[in-house]
Coordinates of C-alpha atoms and ligand atoms in Angstrom, one line a residue:
Chain P
M17 CA 0.0 0.0 0.0
Q18 CA 1.1 3.5 -0.8
A19 CA 0.3 5.0 2.6
T20 CA 2.4 2.6 4.6
A21 CA 5.5 3.4 2.7
V22 CA 5.7 6.9 4.3
P23 CA 6.8 6.6 7.9
V24 CA 4.8 8.6 10.4
L25 CA 7.0 10.2 13.0
F26 CA 5.4 10.3 16.3
N27 CA 7.0 11.9 19.3
A28 CA 5.1 11.5 22.5
A29 CA 6.9 14.3 24.3
D30 CA 6.7 16.8 21.5
E31 CA 3.1 16.5 20.9
R32 CA 1.1 19.6 21.7
L33 CA -2.5 18.9 22.0
T34 CA -4.2 22.0 20.7
V35 CA -7.9 22.6 20.5
L36 CA -7.7 22.5 16.8
Q37 CA -5.8 19.3 16.7
E38 CA -8.6 17.7 18.6
L39 CA -10.9 18.9 15.9
R40 CA -8.7 17.4 13.2
D41 CA -8.5 14.2 15.2
L42 CA -12.3 14.1 15.3
V43 CA -12.5 14.4 11.5
D44 CA -9.9 11.7 11.1
H45 CA -12.0 9.5 13.2
R46 CA -15.3 10.1 11.4
N47 CA -15.6 6.4 10.8
L48 CA -15.5 5.7 14.5
L49 CA -18.0 8.5 15.1
W50 CA -20.4 6.9 12.6
N51 CA -19.9 3.5 14.2
L52 CA -20.5 4.9 17.7
V53 CA -23.8 6.5 16.6
R54 CA -24.8 3.3 14.8
R55 CA -24.0 1.3 18.0
D56 CA -26.1 3.6 20.1
L57 CA -29.0 3.3 17.8
T58 CA -28.8 -0.4 17.1
V59 CA -28.3 -1.3 20.7
R60 CA -31.3 0.7 21.6
Y61 CA -33.6 -0.4 18.8
K62 CA -32.4 -3.8 17.6
R63 CA -32.6 -6.0 20.7
S64 CA -35.9 -4.7 21.8
V65 CA -38.7 -4.2 19.4
I66 CA -40.3 -1.9 21.9
G67 CA -37.2 0.3 21.8
F68 CA -38.1 1.7 18.5
F69 CA -41.7 2.2 19.3
W70 CA -40.9 3.6 22.7
T71 CA -39.3 6.7 21.1
M72 CA -42.6 7.2 19.3
L73 CA -44.8 6.0 22.1
N74 CA -43.2 8.1 24.8
P75 CA -44.5 11.5 23.5
L76 CA -48.0 10.0 23.0
L77 CA -48.2 8.7 26.5
L78 CA -46.9 12.0 27.9
M79 CA -49.4 13.8 25.9
I80 CA -52.3 11.9 27.3
I81 CA -51.0 12.4 30.9
L82 CA -50.3 16.1 30.4
T83 CA -53.4 16.8 28.5
V84 CA -55.5 15.4 31.3
V85 CA -53.5 17.2 34.0
F86 CA -53.2 20.6 32.3
S87 CA -56.3 20.8 30.2
S88 CA -58.6 19.6 32.9
L89 CA -57.0 20.1 36.3
F90 CA -54.9 23.3 35.9
R91 CA -55.9 25.4 32.9
F92 CA -53.6 28.0 31.4
E93 CA -55.7 30.7 29.8
G94 CA -55.4 31.2 26.1
I95 CA -53.6 28.0 25.1
E96 CA -55.3 26.1 22.4
N97 CA -54.0 22.7 21.4
Y98 CA -52.2 22.2 24.6
P99 CA -50.6 18.9 23.5
T100 CA -48.9 20.6 20.6
Y101 CA -47.9 23.5 22.8
F102 CA -46.3 21.2 25.3
L103 CA -44.7 18.7 23.1
S104 CA -43.2 21.2 20.6
T105 CA -40.9 22.3 23.5
Y106 CA -40.7 19.3 25.6
L107 CA -39.2 17.1 22.9
V108 CA -36.2 19.4 22.4
F109 CA -35.8 19.9 26.2
G110 CA -35.9 16.1 26.5
F111 CA -33.2 15.8 23.9
F112 CA -31.0 18.3 25.8
A113 CA -31.5 16.7 29.2
Q114 CA -31.1 13.1 28.0
T115 CA -28.0 13.9 25.9
S116 CA -26.2 15.9 28.5
N117 CA -26.9 13.2 31.1
Q118 CA -25.9 10.4 28.8
S119 CA -22.7 12.0 27.8
M120 CA -21.5 11.9 31.3
A121 CA -22.2 8.2 31.7
S122 CA -20.8 7.5 28.2
L123 CA -17.5 9.2 28.9
A124 CA -17.0 7.4 32.1
W125 CA -18.2 4.2 30.6
N126 CA -15.7 4.5 27.7
G127 CA -12.9 5.3 30.1
A128 CA -11.4 1.9 29.7
L129 CA -11.3 2.5 26.0
M130 CA -9.6 5.8 26.3
K131 CA -6.7 4.1 28.1
R132 CA -6.0 1.8 25.3
V133 CA -6.8 3.5 22.0
R134 CA -5.7 6.9 20.9
V135 CA -9.2 8.4 20.2
P136 CA -10.2 12.0 20.4
K137 CA -11.9 12.1 23.8
S138 CA -14.7 14.4 22.7
I139 CA -15.9 11.8 20.3
F140 CA -18.2 10.3 22.9
A141 CA -20.1 13.5 23.6
V142 CA -20.3 14.2 19.9
S143 CA -21.7 10.8 19.1
T144 CA -24.2 10.9 21.9
T145 CA -25.4 14.2 20.6
L146 CA -25.8 12.9 17.1
S147 CA -27.7 9.8 18.1
G148 CA -29.8 12.0 20.3
L149 CA -30.6 14.1 17.3
V150 CA -31.7 11.0 15.4
N151 CA -34.0 10.1 18.2
L152 CA -35.4 13.6 18.4
C153 CA -36.3 13.5 14.7
L154 CA -38.0 10.2 15.2
A155 CA -40.0 11.7 18.1
Y156 CA -41.4 14.4 15.8
V157 CA -43.3 11.8 13.8
P158 CA -45.8 11.1 16.6
L159 CA -45.9 14.9 17.3
F160 CA -47.2 15.5 13.8
V161 CA -49.6 12.6 14.1
I162 CA -51.0 14.2 17.2
M163 CA -51.2 17.5 15.5
L164 CA -53.2 16.0 12.7
A165 CA -55.4 14.2 15.1
T166 CA -56.2 17.1 17.3
G167 CA -56.7 19.5 14.3
A168 CA -53.7 21.7 15.1
P169 CA -52.5 23.5 11.9
I170 CA -49.2 22.3 10.4
C171 CA -47.6 25.2 8.6
L172 CA -44.7 25.5 6.3
T173 CA -42.8 27.3 9.0
V174 CA -41.8 23.8 10.3
L175 CA -39.2 23.9 7.6
Y176 CA -37.4 26.2 10.0
L177 CA -36.9 23.3 12.5
P178 CA -33.5 22.1 11.2
I179 CA -32.0 25.5 12.1
S180 CA -33.6 25.2 15.6
F181 CA -32.2 21.7 16.0
L182 CA -28.8 22.8 14.9
L183 CA -28.6 25.6 17.5
I184 CA -30.0 23.4 20.2
A185 CA -27.6 20.6 19.3
M186 CA -24.6 23.0 19.5
F187 CA -25.7 24.2 23.0
T188 CA -26.3 20.6 24.1
L189 CA -22.9 19.5 22.9
G190 CA -21.2 22.4 24.7
V191 CA -23.0 21.6 28.0
S192 CA -22.3 17.9 27.5
L193 CA -18.6 18.4 27.0
L194 CA -18.3 20.6 30.1
L195 CA -20.2 18.3 32.3
S196 CA -18.8 15.0 31.1
A197 CA -15.3 16.3 31.7
L198 CA -16.2 17.3 35.2
A199 CA -17.9 14.0 35.8
V200 CA -14.7 12.1 35.1
Y201 CA -13.1 13.9 38.0
F202 CA -16.1 13.9 40.4
E203 CA -18.7 11.2 40.4
D204 CA -21.2 13.3 42.3
V205 CA -21.5 15.8 39.4
Q206 CA -23.7 13.3 37.6
H207 CA -26.1 13.0 40.5
M208 CA -26.3 16.7 41.1
Y209 CA -27.0 17.3 37.5
Q210 CA -29.9 14.9 37.4
V211 CA -31.6 16.9 40.1
A212 CA -30.6 20.1 38.3
T213 CA -32.2 19.1 35.0
F214 CA -35.4 18.4 36.9
G215 CA -35.3 22.0 38.3
L216 CA -34.3 23.4 34.9
M217 CA -37.4 22.0 33.3
Y218 CA -39.5 24.1 35.6
M219 CA -37.3 27.1 35.0
T220 CA -38.1 26.8 31.3
P221 CA -41.5 27.7 29.9
I222 CA -42.5 24.3 28.7
I223 CA -45.6 23.2 30.6
Y224 CA -46.6 26.8 31.3
P225 CA -46.6 29.9 29.1
I226 CA -44.1 32.6 30.0
T227 CA -47.0 35.0 30.5
I228 CA -47.9 33.5 33.8
V229 CA -44.5 34.2 35.3
P230 CA -44.6 37.0 37.9
Y231 CA -42.7 40.1 36.8
K232 CA -40.1 39.8 39.5
W233 CA -39.1 36.3 38.4
L234 CA -39.2 37.0 34.8
F235 CA -35.5 37.9 34.6
V236 CA -34.6 34.4 35.9
I237 CA -36.6 32.7 33.2
R238 CA -35.2 35.1 30.6
A239 CA -31.6 34.5 31.7
N240 CA -32.1 30.8 31.1
P241 CA -30.7 30.1 27.7
L242 CA -33.1 27.2 27.3
T243 CA -36.1 29.6 27.4
H244 CA -35.0 31.0 24.1
L245 CA -33.8 27.7 22.6
V246 CA -37.1 25.9 23.2
K247 CA -39.0 28.9 21.8
L248 CA -36.9 28.4 18.7
A249 CA -38.5 25.0 18.3
R250 CA -42.0 26.0 19.5
D251 CA -42.7 29.0 17.2
P252 CA -42.4 27.2 13.8
V253 CA -44.5 24.3 15.0
Y254 CA -47.1 25.7 17.4
G255 CA -47.3 29.4 16.6
C256 CA -47.0 29.1 12.8
T257 CA -44.5 31.9 13.0
L258 CA -40.8 32.2 12.5
P259 CA -38.9 33.0 15.8
G260 CA -38.3 36.7 16.4
G261 CA -34.9 38.4 16.0
H262 CA -34.1 38.5 19.7
V263 CA -34.9 34.9 20.2
I264 CA -32.6 33.9 17.3
L265 CA -29.9 36.3 18.6
A266 CA -30.1 34.9 22.2
S267 CA -30.1 31.3 20.9
V268 CA -27.1 31.8 18.6
A269 CA -25.2 33.5 21.5
A270 CA -26.1 30.7 23.9
A271 CA -25.1 28.0 21.4
V272 CA -21.8 29.6 20.5
I273 CA -20.8 30.4 24.1
A274 CA -21.7 27.0 25.4
L275 CA -19.8 25.2 22.6
V276 CA -16.6 27.3 22.9
L277 CA -16.6 27.2 26.7
G278 CA -17.4 23.4 26.7
W279 CA -14.7 22.7 24.2
V280 CA -12.0 24.7 25.9
V281 CA -12.8 23.3 29.4
F282 CA -13.1 19.8 28.1
H283 CA -9.8 20.2 26.4
R284 CA -8.0 21.4 29.5
L285 CA -9.4 18.7 31.7
A286 CA -8.9 15.9 29.2
R287 CA -5.2 15.9 29.9
G288 CA -5.7 14.4 33.3
F289 CA -8.4 11.9 32.4
Y290 CA -6.0 9.0 32.4
L291 CA -5.5 9.4 36.1
H292 CA -9.2 9.1 36.8
V293 CA -10.6 6.5 34.5
Chain Y
M3 CA 21.3 2.6 7.8
V4 CA 17.6 2.2 8.7
E5 CA 16.5 4.1 11.7
P6 CA 15.2 2.1 14.6
S7 CA 11.4 2.0 14.7
V8 CA 11.0 2.6 18.5
E9 CA 13.3 4.9 20.5
F10 CA 12.8 5.7 24.2
H11 CA 15.2 8.3 25.6
G12 CA 15.0 8.7 29.4
V13 CA 11.2 8.3 29.5
S14 CA 9.7 8.9 32.9
L15 CA 6.0 8.8 33.7
R16 CA 4.6 9.6 37.1
Y17 CA 1.0 9.1 38.1
R18 CA -0.1 11.7 40.5
I19 CA -2.3 10.1 43.1
L20 CA -3.9 11.7 46.1
A21 CA -2.7 10.5 49.4
E22 CA -5.3 9.1 51.7
Q23 CA -8.1 8.0 49.5
G24 CA -8.7 9.5 46.1
I25 CA -11.1 12.4 46.1
T26 CA -14.0 11.4 43.9
S27 CA -16.6 13.9 44.9
F28 CA -16.8 17.6 44.0
K29 CA -17.9 18.5 47.5
E30 CA -14.9 16.9 49.1
W31 CA -12.6 18.5 46.6
A32 CA -14.0 21.9 47.2
I33 CA -13.6 21.6 50.9
R34 CA -10.0 20.4 50.6
W35 CA -9.1 23.0 48.1
L36 CA -10.5 25.7 50.3
T37 CA -8.7 24.4 53.4
R38 CA -5.5 23.8 51.4
R39 CA -5.3 20.2 52.4
M40 CA -4.3 18.6 49.2
H41 CA -1.6 16.1 49.6
Y42 CA -0.3 14.4 46.6
Q43 CA 1.9 11.4 46.2
E44 CA 3.6 10.5 43.0
L45 CA 3.8 7.0 41.7
V46 CA 6.7 6.4 39.4
A47 CA 5.4 4.1 36.8
L48 CA 8.3 4.5 34.4
S49 CA 11.7 6.0 35.4
E50 CA 14.4 6.9 32.9
V51 CA 13.5 4.2 30.5
S52 CA 15.7 4.1 27.4
F53 CA 15.9 1.5 24.7
T54 CA 15.7 1.2 21.0
V55 CA 14.0 -1.4 18.8
D56 CA 15.1 -2.0 15.2
A57 CA 12.5 -2.4 12.6
G58 CA 11.3 -6.0 12.2
H59 CA 12.4 -7.0 15.7
A60 CA 10.1 -8.6 18.3
V61 CA 10.8 -7.4 21.8
G62 CA 9.3 -9.1 24.8
I63 CA 8.5 -6.9 27.8
I64 CA 8.6 -8.8 31.1
G65 CA 8.4 -7.8 34.8
H66 CA 6.3 -8.3 37.9
N67 CA 2.8 -7.0 38.2
G68 CA 2.8 -3.3 38.4
A69 CA 6.2 -2.9 36.9
G70 CA 5.0 -0.5 34.3
K71 CA 4.7 -2.8 31.2
S72 CA 1.2 -1.7 30.2
T73 CA 2.2 1.9 30.9
L74 CA 5.1 1.6 28.6
L75 CA 3.0 0.3 25.8
R76 CA 0.5 3.2 26.3
V77 CA 3.3 5.6 25.9
A78 CA 4.5 3.9 22.7
A79 CA 0.9 4.1 21.5
G80 CA 0.7 7.8 22.1
I81 CA -2.1 7.5 24.7
L82 CA 0.0 8.7 27.7
R83 CA 2.4 11.5 27.5
P84 CA 5.6 11.0 29.4
T85 CA 6.3 13.3 32.2
R86 CA 9.9 13.6 31.0
G87 CA 11.9 12.2 28.1
T88 CA 11.2 11.5 24.5
A89 CA 9.5 8.6 22.9
I90 CA 9.8 8.3 19.2
V91 CA 7.8 5.8 17.2
R92 CA 8.3 5.5 13.5
G93 CA 5.6 3.9 11.4
R94 CA 1.9 3.5 11.7
Q95 CA 1.3 1.8 15.0
A96 CA -1.6 -0.4 15.8
P97 CA -3.1 0.6 19.2
V98 CA -2.4 -1.3 22.3
I99 CA -4.2 -4.6 21.8
E100 CA -5.6 -5.9 25.1
L101 CA -8.4 -8.3 25.7
G102 CA -12.0 -7.4 25.5
L103 CA -11.3 -4.0 24.3
G104 CA -14.3 -2.0 23.1
F105 CA -16.5 -4.9 22.3
E106 CA -20.2 -4.3 22.6
A107 CA -21.9 -7.3 24.2
E108 CA -25.2 -6.8 22.3
L109 CA -23.7 -6.6 18.9
S110 CA -22.8 -9.7 16.8
G111 CA -19.2 -10.7 16.2
R112 CA -19.4 -9.4 12.6
E113 CA -20.8 -6.0 13.8
N114 CA -18.1 -5.9 16.4
I115 CA -15.4 -6.4 13.8
F116 CA -16.5 -3.1 12.2
F117 CA -16.9 -1.3 15.5
N118 CA -13.5 -2.5 16.7
G119 CA -11.9 -1.6 13.4
A120 CA -13.3 1.9 13.7
L121 CA -11.9 2.2 17.2
L122 CA -8.5 1.2 15.9
G123 CA -8.8 4.1 13.4
R124 CA -9.5 2.1 10.2
S125 CA -11.8 3.2 7.5
Q126 CA -15.1 1.4 6.6
A127 CA -13.6 0.5 3.2
E128 CA -10.5 -1.0 4.8
M129 CA -12.6 -3.1 7.1
E130 CA -14.9 -4.3 4.4
A131 CA -11.9 -5.4 2.3
R132 CA -10.5 -7.3 5.3
L133 CA -13.7 -8.8 6.7
D134 CA -13.4 -12.2 5.2
E135 CA -9.8 -12.5 6.3
I136 CA -10.7 -11.6 9.8
V137 CA -13.7 -13.9 10.0
E138 CA -11.5 -16.7 8.7
F139 CA -8.7 -16.1 11.1
A140 CA -11.0 -15.9 14.1
D141 CA -12.6 -19.1 13.0
L142 CA -15.6 -18.9 15.2
G143 CA -18.0 -20.8 12.9
E144 CA -21.6 -19.6 13.1
F145 CA -20.9 -17.7 16.3
I146 CA -19.7 -14.9 14.2
D147 CA -23.3 -13.8 13.8
Q148 CA -24.2 -14.2 17.5
P149 CA -24.0 -11.4 20.0
I150 CA -20.7 -11.2 21.8
R151 CA -22.3 -11.9 25.2
T152 CA -22.8 -15.5 24.1
Y153 CA -19.0 -15.9 23.7
S154 CA -16.5 -17.5 26.0
T155 CA -13.4 -15.5 27.1
G156 CA -11.2 -17.3 24.7
M157 CA -13.6 -16.6 21.8
V158 CA -13.6 -12.9 22.5
A159 CA -9.8 -13.0 22.6
R160 CA -9.7 -14.8 19.2
L161 CA -11.9 -12.1 17.7
A162 CA -9.8 -9.3 19.2
F163 CA -6.6 -10.8 18.0
A164 CA -8.0 -11.5 14.6
V165 CA -9.0 -7.8 14.1
A166 CA -5.7 -6.7 15.6
V167 CA -3.4 -8.7 13.4
T168 CA -5.3 -8.1 10.2
V169 CA -3.9 -4.6 9.7
D170 CA -1.5 -2.5 7.8
A171 CA 0.5 -1.5 10.9
Q172 CA 4.2 -1.4 11.0
I173 CA 4.3 -1.7 14.8
L174 CA 2.2 -4.0 16.9
L175 CA 1.7 -3.4 20.6
L176 CA 0.4 -6.5 22.3
D177 CA -0.6 -6.6 26.0
E178 CA -1.0 -10.2 27.2
V179 CA -3.3 -11.2 24.4
L180 CA -1.9 -14.7 23.8
A181 CA -2.7 -16.0 27.2
V182 CA -6.3 -17.1 26.7
G183 CA -6.5 -18.8 23.3
D184 CA -6.4 -22.6 23.1
A185 CA -3.4 -24.5 21.8
S186 CA -4.4 -24.5 18.2
F187 CA -5.2 -20.8 18.2
R188 CA -1.9 -20.1 19.9
I189 CA 0.0 -21.8 17.2
K190 CA -1.8 -19.8 14.6
C191 CA -1.0 -16.6 16.4
Q192 CA 2.6 -17.5 16.7
E193 CA 2.7 -18.3 13.0
R194 CA 1.1 -14.9 12.2
L195 CA 3.6 -13.1 14.5
Q196 CA 6.4 -14.9 12.7
A197 CA 5.0 -13.8 9.4
F198 CA 4.9 -10.2 10.7
R199 CA 8.5 -10.3 11.7
D200 CA 9.5 -11.7 8.3
A201 CA 7.6 -8.8 6.7
G202 CA 9.6 -6.3 8.8
I203 CA 6.9 -5.4 11.3
T204 CA 8.1 -4.4 14.7
I205 CA 6.4 -6.1 17.7
L206 CA 6.3 -5.1 21.3
L207 CA 4.8 -8.0 23.3
V208 CA 4.0 -7.9 27.0
S209 CA 3.7 -11.3 28.4
H210 CA 4.0 -13.4 31.5
D211 CA 4.6 -16.5 29.5
L212 CA 8.3 -16.6 29.6
D213 CA 8.8 -19.7 27.4
G214 CA 6.6 -18.1 24.8
V215 CA 8.7 -14.8 25.0
V216 CA 12.0 -16.7 24.5
Q217 CA 10.5 -18.5 21.6
M218 CA 9.0 -15.5 19.8
C219 CA 11.2 -12.5 20.7
D220 CA 14.6 -11.4 19.6
E221 CA 15.2 -9.2 22.6
V222 CA 13.6 -8.9 26.0
L223 CA 13.2 -5.8 28.1
W224 CA 12.9 -6.5 31.8
L225 CA 11.2 -3.8 33.8
D226 CA 11.6 -3.5 37.5
R227 CA 9.5 -0.9 39.4
G228 CA 9.4 1.2 36.3
A229 CA 13.1 1.1 35.5
V230 CA 14.9 -1.0 32.9
R231 CA 16.6 -3.8 34.8
A232 CA 18.0 -5.5 31.7
Y233 CA 17.7 -5.3 27.9
G234 CA 19.3 -7.8 25.6
P235 CA 19.0 -11.1 23.9
A236 CA 15.8 -12.9 24.9
A237 CA 17.2 -16.1 26.4
E238 CA 19.7 -14.3 28.6
V239 CA 17.4 -11.7 30.1
V240 CA 14.7 -14.3 30.8
A241 CA 17.2 -16.5 32.5
S242 CA 18.4 -13.7 34.8
Y243 CA 14.7 -12.7 35.4
R244 CA 14.0 -16.3 36.4
A245 CA 16.9 -16.3 38.8
S246 CA 15.7 -13.1 40.4
V247 CA 12.1 -14.3 40.8
A248 CA 13.5 -17.4 42.6
E249 CA 15.0 -15.1 45.2
G250 CA 11.8 -13.3 46.1
P251 CA 8.8 -11.6 44.8
A252 CA 8.3 -7.9 44.3
V253 CA 5.1 -6.0 43.4
G254 CA 4.2 -2.4 42.6
G255 CA 5.8 0.8 41.7
A256 CA 7.6 3.2 44.0
I257 CA 5.4 5.7 45.8
E258 CA 7.0 8.9 46.9
A259 CA 5.6 12.0 48.5
A260 CA 5.4 15.1 46.4
A261 CA 5.1 18.7 47.3
P262 CA 1.6 20.1 46.6
P263 CA 1.6 22.1 43.4
G264 CA 1.4 25.9 43.4
Ligands
ATP309 N1 -4.5 5.5 36.6 C1 -3.5 5.2 37.5 N2 -3.4 6.0 38.5 C2 -2.4 5.7 39.4 N3 -1.5 4.8 39.3 C3 -1.6 3.9 38.3 C4 -2.6 4.1 37.3 N4 -2.5 3.1 36.4 C5 -1.4 2.4 36.7 N5 -0.9 2.8 37.9 C6 0.3 2.3 38.6 O1 1.4 2.3 37.7 C7 2.2 1.1 37.9 C8 2.4 0.4 36.6 O2 1.2 -0.1 36.1 P1 1.1 -1.0 34.8 O3 -0.3 -1.2 34.5 O4 2.0 -0.4 33.8 O5 1.8 -2.4 35.3 P2 2.0 -3.7 34.5 O6 3.5 -3.9 34.4 O7 1.3 -3.7 33.2 O8 1.4 -4.8 35.4 P3 0.6 -6.2 35.1 O9 1.6 -7.2 34.9 O10 -0.2 -6.4 36.3 O11 -0.3 -5.9 33.9 C9 1.5 0.3 38.9 O12 2.2 0.4 40.1 C10 0.1 0.9 39.0 O13 -0.3 0.9 40.4
MG310 MG1 -0.4 -4.7 32.4

């Protein structure tokens, strides 16, 4: 083979791990990335028939529960098609929460691997985010079914969703990188974060409209980047409108800041991983 | 003259470990950091290791448990960065091959071949081209399409080895992979390793099977508490290792206290 004729010089002491090199490594390992995503999906769907349907069934069941609770027990004024209202944000929040939680487990789980193979360590968070995205897209199938069934209008604005997904995925990846790196060092981070995501869900207008938030607490909700990111997914589906300029601006800022911060912190902490896994 | 394919110049590697128990919770870490009660110890896993391996040679690495053999292979594979010293490896290395690495219990043997190949940095096309050869070498019969969780230890080892040795690497790093296969598979492995040597591929082989090491390797590196105790012709080094083992056992690296950083 041609490639093997050229000797590769590798000097362990010289090697500077730069942020950019990790990125290049990631591109070099795209086959592994693809295999990791495929593994996530096949392990989830293949061995259990219910696995595949569960992704679809989950929103349906949730819808029934929440429709009963919030359409009959607590009513929010002025929300028609509550199931659509709720699911159009809950699905992306679920993607965020699941992916960031799973990334932590996945990095720790793959610790044994990192000790033996030279892989870009961020590949586990990236692959978890990608397989989460596939699941998210699948979960939109029942959402559209529900919308048809409940007579909610489906507008062309749903074509905006890929952009929403992209920004949410960037934000999710950034948070995943940050947290998974911390979780390698401290095992309680994972437990604390599980509680935190639960709280975060109530700090984000998902089950309630932002209009019911008292004025003095509004700044907290507004400071939560997820408030804007979930609106990015809700507007094109529920409101039949494109998200407003300030929502887009806030989302882009949140996505970029999270990704850069996550990447840099991950990168710094990754040097010491081998001591902890 | 051809340059040696592996060169270690004064390579030292220290693991920093926390005295007392390791801190694994954020709460504890925060408290200690605030009260400045961080005591580190350093464990010298490799100290001033220097050796060179010529292309096409097979080198056995022996030593007691915890001597630093696996650590040395990981440095050669580029996974661990030495604290001091230079490690130069020329040629495309295969990663450290250890048992049960990165196999997914729920996937079939065939699927795992692709997954494992990807982990070792190979492309999908390369794996497809090599698939038949790998399946044939592993020789698992119809188990190849069963999930890995139905395999015995030796069967998993066969699959791992088959993936590992069917590769365009110029340097093979093997960590105790020959120990589990049955007699016929071992012979097959030894033949394969011999074929590699004939083809000019360099092999670093960690093993506790001293007879096998003498048989398969040109030179042997004897590590003792992270330091090179002897490096030379296989039979000689193994003989003096045997003599020393007869005198008394030794386990572990050297732990020494270190000043807290900063
Ligand atoms: N992550 C780690 N943190 C701290 N110390 C470690 C770590 N990994 C290994 N060590 C220490 O480094 C030393 C060398 O370990 P290594 O795994 O290289 O030994 P080995 O020669 O391969 O042993 P064995 O024959 O049992 O496989 C040991 O003393 C071990 O305790
Ligand atoms: Mg070992």
